[in-house]
Amino acid sequence: MRNMGSSDEKVVAVIMMGGPTKGTRFRPLSFNIPKPLFPLAGQPMVHHPISACKRIPNLAQIYLVGFYEEREFALFVSSISNELKVPVRYLREDKPHGSAGGLYNFRDLIMEDNPSYIFLLNCDVCCSFPLPEMLEAHKRYGGMGTILVIKVPPESANQFGELVADPVTNELLHYTEKPETFVSDHINCGVYVFTPDIFFAIQGVSTQRKDRANLRRVSSFEALQPPNRSLPADFVRLDQDILSPLAGKKQLYTYETMDFWEQIKTPGMSLRCSALYLAQFRFTSPHVLATGDGTKSATITGDVYIHPSAKIHPTSKIGPNVSISANARIGAGVRLVSCIILDDVEIKENAVVIHAIVGWKSSIGRWSRVQAEGDYNAKLGVTILGESVSVEDEVVVINSIVLPNKTLNLSVQGEIIL
């Protein structure tokens, strides 16, 4: 037996990225850029979990697993590896294998460094990623896996995987994915740490499926089964196929985060998550947040990120919760509140942007307003301009989504402009 805390226990992290067919709810923003590279608080979405992995002791490697073309991530992977001084590799899946099957598919690469622990994270989750603390808890529990969980309002719990854990030992006792009736107000955050035994568990599911398929062929067993319900043997889902069956068997445990947690499914949620990450920067890296009192630079209130290449007029007022990307130009008297301004956007004099995402290369005319109510869950709760949208002078755009390359010369409210 190796010593529990021995310094030779290597760790690898696997981040699930999804693919172009998965991010459809993220349109029109995912037309231009793979969803994991969409900037939140001025950094690509996947940068946040990657930089959190950097805090894990003895981290040997980070793998990004998804269906996007390699070339879409080549630049990002090389720059983040250099910036964080940790090897990051992109692994492309040939076909959907399910969340656990994807891990199993690359088991030889993942086990190359002979790690003692494997983190599995979902890219579209926004939280503080307390990974070192989670690993410590996992070592104490001595199980096969530990799941990050959070307590949510009971009425919203059924959108997620609900779970029941032993209040004393934190053992996972029961797990259901999106239940019909209320089970628990604790939900799965989509962040896990496993020992390599997870591969045997996944293999077990595959073997069981193959056996069942054989049994169907040789008996009248299939007459008792609903038709076409069988999944391919190598398609293994983490929640239904691994977590539910192993609950209550002293193999899986939970670690509760007391910080924030959100799932980034829609553009509206990305604005909320950008705010959460900006607020976290206050504590983790305050130097990246902008400051200014209107004398030499713009007046800044609350948490604001401004890319060094952006040009901001000193009479503009910015914040709270604003993120401004590369080469944006913000004119005199402009007011920005709760918004994401993407690369190469121009906002002209005295325009106002509130609760909105302004797409790459878009322009907003003088005295125009682009705004919304700011309900992150409502379909039109945040106004979104796709790439290269032009809002002309004195035009008001409220609670609307505008697809790329449109010119608006009339005001709109509550519309999706195709």
Short mmCIF file of C-alpha atoms in Angstrom, two decimals:
data_model
loop_
_atom_site.label_atom_id
_atom_site.label_comp_id
_atom_site.label_asym_id
_atom_site.label_seq_id
_atom_site.Cartn_x
_atom_site.Cartn_y
_atom_site.Cartn_z
CA MET A 1 0.00 0.00 0.00
CA ARG A 2 1.25 3.44 -0.86
CA ASN A 3 1.13 6.13 1.77
CA MET A 4 -2.13 8.10 1.48
CA GLY A 5 -0.56 11.51 1.14
CA SER A 6 2.55 10.44 -0.73
CA SER A 7 3.86 13.08 -3.10
CA ASP A 8 4.14 10.68 -6.05
CA GLU A 9 0.36 10.43 -6.49
CA LYS A 10 -0.18 12.01 -9.88
CA VAL A 11 -3.47 13.58 -10.96
CA VAL A 12 -4.91 14.10 -14.43
CA ALA A 13 -7.98 16.14 -15.37
CA VAL A 14 -10.44 15.50 -18.20
CA ILE A 15 -12.76 18.32 -19.32
CA MET A 16 -15.79 17.35 -21.42
CA MET A 17 -16.35 19.93 -24.17
CA GLY A 18 -19.37 18.64 -26.12
CA GLY A 19 -19.55 19.47 -29.82
CA PRO A 20 -21.11 21.67 -32.50
CA THR A 21 -24.42 19.79 -32.43
CA LYS A 22 -24.63 20.12 -28.64
CA GLY A 23 -24.40 23.91 -28.33
CA THR A 24 -27.56 24.64 -30.35
CA ARG A 25 -29.23 26.47 -27.46
CA PHE A 26 -26.22 28.76 -27.48
CA ARG A 27 -27.03 30.20 -30.90
CA PRO A 28 -26.55 32.77 -32.38
CA LEU A 29 -23.26 33.03 -30.45
CA SER A 30 -22.10 29.49 -31.29
CA PHE A 31 -22.29 30.20 -35.05
CA ASN A 32 -18.92 31.96 -34.75
CA ILE A 33 -17.01 30.17 -32.11
CA PRO A 34 -17.12 26.81 -30.33
CA LYS A 35 -19.16 27.37 -27.17
CA PRO A 36 -16.22 26.40 -24.85
CA LEU A 37 -14.25 29.35 -26.26
CA PHE A 38 -16.99 31.93 -25.68
CA PRO A 39 -15.55 34.56 -23.27
CA LEU A 40 -16.91 34.87 -19.73
CA ALA A 41 -15.30 37.61 -17.64
CA GLY A 42 -12.86 38.11 -20.52
CA GLN A 43 -11.61 34.50 -20.60
CA PRO A 44 -12.82 31.59 -22.74
CA MET A 45 -15.46 29.53 -20.88
CA VAL A 46 -13.13 26.50 -20.63
CA HIS A 47 -10.26 28.66 -19.31
CA HIS A 48 -12.01 28.83 -15.92
CA PRO A 49 -12.00 25.07 -15.18
CA ILE A 50 -8.52 24.72 -16.72
CA SER A 51 -7.02 27.40 -14.47
CA ALA A 52 -8.80 25.79 -11.49
CA CYS A 53 -7.07 22.49 -12.35
CA LYS A 54 -3.75 24.32 -12.10
CA ARG A 55 -4.30 24.48 -8.30
CA ILE A 56 -4.39 20.66 -7.96
CA PRO A 57 -1.11 19.35 -6.51
CA ASN A 58 0.86 16.92 -8.75
CA LEU A 59 -1.25 17.67 -11.82
CA ALA A 60 0.40 15.83 -14.73
CA GLN A 61 -1.92 16.59 -17.66
CA ILE A 62 -5.24 18.13 -18.73
CA TYR A 63 -7.26 16.49 -21.51
CA LEU A 64 -10.06 18.28 -23.36
CA VAL A 65 -12.48 15.77 -24.91
CA GLY A 66 -15.06 16.77 -27.54
CA PHE A 67 -16.43 16.50 -31.08
CA TYR A 68 -15.10 19.79 -32.43
CA GLU A 69 -12.47 19.73 -35.18
CA GLU A 70 -8.93 19.78 -33.76
CA ARG A 71 -8.11 22.95 -35.69
CA GLU A 72 -10.80 24.87 -33.78
CA PHE A 73 -8.84 24.35 -30.56
CA ALA A 74 -5.22 24.15 -31.77
CA LEU A 75 -4.44 27.82 -31.06
CA PHE A 76 -6.21 27.87 -27.72
CA VAL A 77 -4.53 24.65 -26.52
CA SER A 78 -1.01 25.83 -27.36
CA SER A 79 -1.51 29.27 -25.81
CA ILE A 80 -3.09 27.97 -22.58
CA SER A 81 -0.37 25.30 -22.19
CA ASN A 82 2.25 28.04 -22.42
CA GLU A 83 0.39 30.47 -20.20
CA LEU A 84 -0.35 28.02 -17.37
CA LYS A 85 2.79 25.87 -17.81
CA VAL A 86 0.76 22.67 -17.73
CA PRO A 87 0.34 20.27 -20.66
CA VAL A 88 -3.14 20.51 -22.23
CA ARG A 89 -4.20 18.14 -25.03
CA TYR A 90 -7.35 18.11 -27.15
CA LEU A 91 -8.78 14.63 -27.86
CA ARG A 92 -11.43 14.37 -30.56
CA GLU A 93 -14.16 11.73 -30.14
CA ASP A 94 -15.04 9.78 -33.31
CA LYS A 95 -18.70 9.42 -32.25
CA PRO A 96 -20.81 10.02 -29.15
CA HIS A 97 -19.82 7.63 -26.36
CA GLY A 98 -21.76 9.22 -23.49
CA SER A 99 -20.05 11.08 -20.64
CA ALA A 100 -18.50 7.94 -19.11
CA GLY A 101 -17.92 6.22 -22.46
CA GLY A 102 -15.92 9.24 -23.67
CA LEU A 103 -13.63 8.88 -20.68
CA TYR A 104 -13.28 5.12 -21.29
CA ASN A 105 -12.61 5.63 -25.00
CA PHE A 106 -9.36 7.47 -24.15
CA ARG A 107 -8.43 5.35 -21.10
CA ASP A 108 -4.96 4.40 -22.44
CA LEU A 109 -3.96 8.06 -22.91
CA ILE A 110 -5.53 9.12 -19.61
CA MET A 111 -3.65 6.36 -17.75
CA GLU A 112 -0.36 7.09 -19.58
CA ASP A 113 1.05 9.05 -16.61
CA ASN A 114 -0.14 6.33 -14.21
CA PRO A 115 -2.32 8.77 -12.22
CA SER A 116 -3.80 7.89 -8.83
CA TYR A 117 -6.75 10.25 -9.34
CA ILE A 118 -8.74 11.45 -12.35
CA PHE A 119 -10.83 14.63 -12.29
CA LEU A 120 -13.77 14.82 -14.69
CA LEU A 121 -15.30 18.26 -15.29
CA ASN A 122 -17.99 19.58 -17.60
CA CYS A 123 -17.03 22.65 -19.57
CA ASP A 124 -20.46 24.30 -19.41
CA VAL A 125 -20.49 24.49 -15.63
CA CYS A 126 -19.72 27.74 -13.83
CA CYS A 127 -18.52 27.44 -10.23
CA SER A 128 -15.50 28.15 -8.03
CA PHE A 129 -14.15 24.62 -8.77
CA PRO A 130 -12.84 23.78 -5.26
CA LEU A 131 -10.73 20.95 -6.69
CA PRO A 132 -7.87 20.62 -4.13
CA GLU A 133 -10.42 20.58 -1.28
CA MET A 134 -12.48 18.00 -3.14
CA LEU A 135 -9.42 15.79 -3.63
CA GLU A 136 -8.60 15.95 0.09
CA ALA A 137 -12.17 14.90 0.93
CA HIS A 138 -12.01 12.09 -1.66
CA LYS A 139 -8.83 10.71 -0.05
CA ARG A 140 -10.51 10.78 3.37
CA TYR A 141 -13.62 8.97 2.09
CA GLY A 142 -11.55 6.24 0.44
CA GLY A 143 -14.22 5.52 -2.23
CA MET A 144 -14.02 5.17 -5.99
CA GLY A 145 -15.49 8.58 -6.73
CA THR A 146 -16.52 11.90 -5.18
CA ILE A 147 -19.17 14.17 -6.71
CA LEU A 148 -19.35 17.93 -6.22
CA VAL A 149 -22.87 18.82 -5.06
CA ILE A 150 -24.74 22.00 -4.17
CA LYS A 151 -28.00 22.79 -2.38
CA VAL A 152 -30.53 24.58 -4.63
CA PRO A 153 -34.08 25.91 -4.18
CA PRO A 154 -36.35 22.81 -4.16
CA GLU A 155 -38.46 24.10 -7.08
CA SER A 156 -35.48 24.18 -9.47
CA ALA A 157 -33.86 20.88 -8.38
CA ASN A 158 -35.71 18.65 -10.88
CA GLN A 159 -33.86 20.22 -13.84
CA PHE A 160 -30.73 18.41 -12.67
CA GLY A 161 -29.53 15.15 -11.16
CA GLU A 162 -30.95 15.01 -7.64
CA LEU A 163 -29.13 13.04 -4.98
CA VAL A 164 -29.40 11.92 -1.40
CA ALA A 165 -26.24 11.60 0.68
CA ASP A 166 -25.66 10.32 4.22
CA PRO A 167 -25.55 13.50 6.37
CA VAL A 168 -22.72 12.06 8.49
CA THR A 169 -20.47 10.10 6.11
CA ASN A 170 -21.42 11.98 2.88
CA GLU A 171 -21.87 8.66 1.12
CA LEU A 172 -24.05 8.88 -2.00
CA LEU A 173 -27.17 6.83 -1.17
CA HIS A 174 -29.51 7.60 -4.06
CA TYR A 175 -29.22 9.29 -7.45
CA THR A 176 -31.88 10.19 -10.05
CA GLU A 177 -31.43 12.23 -13.21
CA LYS A 178 -34.15 14.93 -13.65
CA PRO A 179 -36.79 13.17 -11.49
CA GLU A 180 -40.55 13.57 -12.04
CA THR A 181 -41.19 14.03 -8.32
CA PHE A 182 -39.10 15.81 -5.69
CA VAL A 183 -36.25 13.68 -4.36
CA SER A 184 -33.80 16.12 -2.82
CA ASP A 185 -32.61 19.73 -3.01
CA HIS A 186 -29.01 18.60 -3.46
CA ILE A 187 -27.90 18.33 -7.07
CA ASN A 188 -24.94 17.03 -9.05
CA CYS A 189 -22.63 19.87 -10.18
CA GLY A 190 -20.99 17.89 -13.00
CA VAL A 191 -17.55 17.89 -11.33
CA TYR A 192 -16.05 14.57 -10.18
CA VAL A 193 -12.85 12.96 -8.95
CA PHE A 194 -12.31 9.21 -9.41
CA THR A 195 -9.70 6.56 -8.79
CA PRO A 196 -8.75 4.57 -11.93
CA ASP A 197 -11.25 1.91 -10.77
CA ILE A 198 -13.86 3.99 -12.61
CA PHE A 199 -12.63 2.30 -15.82
CA PHE A 200 -13.58 -1.14 -14.46
CA ALA A 201 -17.04 0.18 -13.57
CA ILE A 202 -17.56 1.57 -17.09
CA GLN A 203 -16.24 -1.63 -18.64
CA GLY A 204 -18.72 -3.57 -16.48
CA VAL A 205 -21.64 -1.65 -18.02
CA SER A 206 -20.38 -2.40 -21.56
CA THR A 207 -19.88 -6.09 -20.81
CA GLN A 208 -23.33 -6.35 -19.27
CA ARG A 209 -24.84 -4.77 -22.41
CA LYS A 210 -23.01 -7.21 -24.70
CA ASP A 211 -24.19 -10.14 -22.56
CA ARG A 212 -27.76 -8.89 -22.72
CA ALA A 213 -27.56 -8.50 -26.48
CA ASN A 214 -26.31 -12.09 -26.77
CA LEU A 215 -29.06 -13.31 -24.46
CA ARG A 216 -31.63 -11.59 -26.69
CA ARG A 217 -30.30 -13.40 -29.71
CA VAL A 218 -30.47 -16.87 -28.13
CA SER A 219 -33.75 -16.64 -26.23
CA SER A 220 -37.26 -15.29 -26.32
CA PHE A 221 -35.96 -12.72 -23.78
CA GLU A 222 -36.41 -9.93 -26.33
CA ALA A 223 -40.15 -10.55 -26.42
CA LEU A 224 -40.22 -9.14 -22.89
CA GLN A 225 -38.17 -6.04 -23.77
CA PRO A 226 -39.44 -2.82 -25.34
CA PRO A 227 -38.03 -2.69 -28.90
CA ASN A 228 -34.96 -0.57 -29.79
CA ARG A 229 -34.31 0.45 -26.20
CA SER A 230 -30.83 -1.03 -26.17
CA LEU A 231 -27.91 1.39 -26.27
CA PRO A 232 -24.65 0.56 -28.05
CA ALA A 233 -22.32 -1.32 -25.70
CA ASP A 234 -19.71 1.47 -25.79
CA PHE A 235 -22.23 4.27 -25.05
CA VAL A 236 -22.09 4.72 -21.27
CA ARG A 237 -23.71 7.61 -19.41
CA LEU A 238 -22.14 8.63 -16.15
CA ASP A 239 -25.38 9.46 -14.34
CA GLN A 240 -27.82 6.71 -15.31
CA ASP A 241 -25.30 3.91 -15.91
CA ILE A 242 -22.68 4.55 -13.20
CA LEU A 243 -23.92 6.89 -10.46
CA SER A 244 -27.45 5.46 -9.97
CA PRO A 245 -26.41 1.77 -9.80
CA LEU A 246 -23.38 2.43 -7.55
CA ALA A 247 -25.27 4.65 -5.07
CA GLY A 248 -25.53 3.09 -1.62
CA LYS A 249 -22.62 0.69 -2.22
CA LYS A 250 -19.94 2.61 -0.28
CA GLN A 251 -18.19 3.54 -3.53
CA LEU A 252 -19.39 7.07 -4.20
CA TYR A 253 -19.31 10.12 -1.92
CA THR A 254 -20.29 13.77 -2.14
CA TYR A 255 -18.50 17.05 -1.44
CA GLU A 256 -20.73 20.10 -1.04
CA THR A 257 -19.72 23.49 -2.41
CA MET A 258 -21.00 26.52 -0.50
CA ASP A 259 -20.04 28.87 -3.34
CA PHE A 260 -21.93 29.59 -6.57
CA TRP A 261 -22.93 27.14 -9.29
CA GLU A 262 -24.72 27.56 -12.62
CA GLN A 263 -25.03 25.63 -15.85
CA ILE A 264 -24.19 27.64 -18.99
CA LYS A 265 -26.82 26.40 -21.44
CA THR A 266 -28.00 29.66 -23.02
CA PRO A 267 -26.50 33.04 -23.97
CA GLY A 268 -28.54 34.64 -21.18
CA MET A 269 -26.92 32.35 -18.61
CA SER A 270 -23.47 33.25 -19.95
CA LEU A 271 -24.08 36.86 -18.87
CA ARG A 272 -25.00 35.66 -15.36
CA CYS A 273 -21.91 33.42 -15.25
CA SER A 274 -19.66 36.22 -16.46
CA ALA A 275 -20.90 38.22 -13.44
CA LEU A 276 -20.15 35.32 -11.07
CA TYR A 277 -16.60 34.95 -12.42
CA LEU A 278 -15.96 38.71 -12.29
CA ALA A 279 -17.09 38.69 -8.64
CA GLN A 280 -14.75 35.76 -7.97
CA PHE A 281 -11.84 37.74 -9.52
CA ARG A 282 -12.33 40.28 -6.68
CA PHE A 283 -10.91 37.59 -4.37
CA THR A 284 -8.65 35.52 -6.62
CA SER A 285 -7.12 38.04 -9.04
CA PRO A 286 -8.25 41.61 -8.34
CA HIS A 287 -5.50 42.97 -10.62
CA VAL A 288 -7.46 41.90 -13.74
CA LEU A 289 -10.43 44.11 -12.81
CA ALA A 290 -10.61 47.66 -14.15
CA THR A 291 -10.63 50.79 -11.98
CA GLY A 292 -11.31 54.41 -12.85
CA ASP A 293 -13.03 57.53 -11.48
CA GLY A 294 -13.66 59.50 -14.68
CA THR A 295 -10.65 61.81 -14.42
CA LYS A 296 -8.14 60.15 -16.77
CA SER A 297 -10.14 57.03 -17.56
CA ALA A 298 -13.79 55.98 -17.62
CA THR A 299 -15.89 55.85 -14.43
CA ILE A 300 -16.00 52.22 -13.29
CA THR A 301 -18.49 50.83 -10.78
CA GLY A 302 -18.56 47.22 -9.57
CA ASP A 303 -16.73 44.37 -11.29
CA VAL A 304 -15.54 45.21 -14.81
CA TYR A 305 -13.04 43.55 -17.15
CA ILE A 306 -11.53 45.58 -20.01
CA HIS A 307 -9.12 44.02 -22.52
CA PRO A 308 -5.88 46.06 -22.72
CA SER A 309 -6.41 46.72 -26.45
CA ALA A 310 -9.91 48.22 -26.03
CA LYS A 311 -10.25 52.02 -26.42
CA ILE A 312 -12.56 53.54 -23.83
CA HIS A 313 -13.54 57.22 -23.76
CA PRO A 314 -12.96 58.75 -20.29
CA THR A 315 -16.49 60.24 -20.21
CA SER A 316 -18.11 56.79 -20.48
CA LYS A 317 -19.60 55.07 -17.41
CA ILE A 318 -19.08 51.33 -17.11
CA GLY A 319 -20.35 48.68 -14.71
CA PRO A 320 -21.34 46.76 -12.77
CA ASN A 321 -20.82 43.36 -14.49
CA VAL A 322 -19.30 44.45 -17.77
CA SER A 323 -16.73 42.57 -19.82
CA ILE A 324 -15.13 44.27 -22.84
CA SER A 325 -13.10 42.22 -25.34
CA ALA A 326 -10.19 43.01 -27.68
CA ASN A 327 -10.15 46.13 -29.89
CA ALA A 328 -13.59 47.32 -28.82
CA ARG A 329 -14.16 51.08 -29.12
CA ILE A 330 -16.42 52.76 -26.56
CA GLY A 331 -17.35 56.37 -27.38
CA ALA A 332 -18.01 59.50 -25.30
CA GLY A 333 -20.88 59.43 -22.82
CA VAL A 334 -21.63 55.74 -23.39
CA ARG A 335 -23.29 53.87 -20.49
CA LEU A 336 -22.67 50.10 -20.13
CA VAL A 337 -24.36 47.96 -17.47
CA SER A 338 -24.43 44.15 -17.17
CA CYS A 339 -23.18 43.29 -20.64
CA ILE A 340 -20.58 41.40 -22.64
CA ILE A 341 -19.01 43.43 -25.46
CA LEU A 342 -17.13 41.12 -27.86
CA ASP A 343 -14.10 41.76 -30.10
CA ASP A 344 -14.02 44.69 -32.54
CA VAL A 345 -17.35 46.20 -31.43
CA GLU A 346 -17.88 49.93 -31.83
CA ILE A 347 -20.31 51.76 -29.52
CA LYS A 348 -20.81 55.38 -30.54
CA GLU A 349 -21.47 58.49 -28.43
CA ASN A 350 -24.15 58.40 -25.75
CA ALA A 351 -25.41 54.92 -26.57
CA VAL A 352 -26.69 52.76 -23.70
CA VAL A 353 -26.27 48.96 -23.35
CA ILE A 354 -27.96 47.13 -20.45
CA HIS A 355 -28.38 43.34 -19.96
CA ALA A 356 -27.07 42.52 -23.42
CA ILE A 357 -24.41 40.64 -25.36
CA VAL A 358 -23.03 42.54 -28.35
CA GLY A 359 -21.53 40.23 -30.99
CA TRP A 360 -18.17 40.50 -32.72
CA LYS A 361 -17.65 43.47 -35.11
CA SER A 362 -21.11 44.89 -34.34
CA SER A 363 -21.73 48.62 -34.14
CA ILE A 364 -24.22 50.60 -32.07
CA GLY A 365 -25.09 54.11 -33.27
CA ARG A 366 -25.27 57.42 -31.42
CA TRP A 367 -28.01 57.78 -28.79
CA SER A 368 -29.16 54.20 -29.40
CA ARG A 369 -30.24 51.81 -26.66
CA VAL A 370 -29.70 48.04 -26.61
CA GLN A 371 -31.28 46.58 -23.51
CA ALA A 372 -33.39 43.90 -21.78
CA GLU A 373 -35.01 43.05 -18.44
CA GLY A 374 -32.09 40.87 -17.38
CA ASP A 375 -34.09 37.71 -16.61
CA TYR A 376 -31.36 35.16 -17.38
CA ASN A 377 -33.77 32.24 -17.72
CA ALA A 378 -36.33 33.90 -20.00
CA LYS A 379 -35.93 33.32 -23.74
CA LEU A 380 -35.65 37.06 -24.48
CA GLY A 381 -34.52 38.15 -21.00
CA VAL A 382 -31.15 39.28 -22.36
CA THR A 383 -30.77 41.11 -25.70
CA ILE A 384 -28.29 39.40 -28.02
CA LEU A 385 -26.74 40.82 -31.17
CA GLY A 386 -24.99 38.24 -33.37
CA GLU A 387 -21.82 38.97 -35.31
CA SER A 388 -21.63 42.15 -37.46
CA VAL A 389 -25.02 43.54 -36.48
CA SER A 390 -25.39 47.25 -37.13
CA VAL A 391 -27.76 49.25 -34.94
CA GLU A 392 -28.18 52.69 -36.54
CA ASP A 393 -28.34 56.02 -34.68
CA GLU A 394 -31.27 56.57 -32.30
CA VAL A 395 -32.61 53.01 -32.61
CA VAL A 396 -33.93 51.18 -29.54
CA VAL A 397 -33.56 47.36 -29.31
CA ILE A 398 -35.36 45.78 -26.34
CA ASN A 399 -35.62 42.10 -25.28
CA SER A 400 -34.59 40.86 -28.72
CA ILE A 401 -32.24 38.42 -30.43
CA VAL A 402 -30.70 39.58 -33.71
CA LEU A 403 -28.99 37.07 -35.99
CA PRO A 404 -25.63 37.92 -37.64
CA ASN A 405 -25.16 40.54 -40.38
CA LYS A 406 -28.43 42.43 -39.86
CA THR A 407 -28.83 46.21 -39.98
CA LEU A 408 -31.49 47.70 -37.70
CA ASN A 409 -32.76 51.12 -38.68
CA LEU A 410 -36.08 50.80 -36.82
CA SER A 411 -36.67 50.10 -33.14
CA VAL A 412 -37.68 46.56 -32.10
CA GLN A 413 -39.04 44.99 -28.94
CA GLY A 414 -39.50 41.33 -27.98
CA GLU A 415 -38.46 39.99 -31.39
CA ILE A 416 -36.14 37.41 -32.87
CA ILE A 417 -34.77 38.95 -36.04
CA LEU A 418 -33.77 36.38 -38.62
#
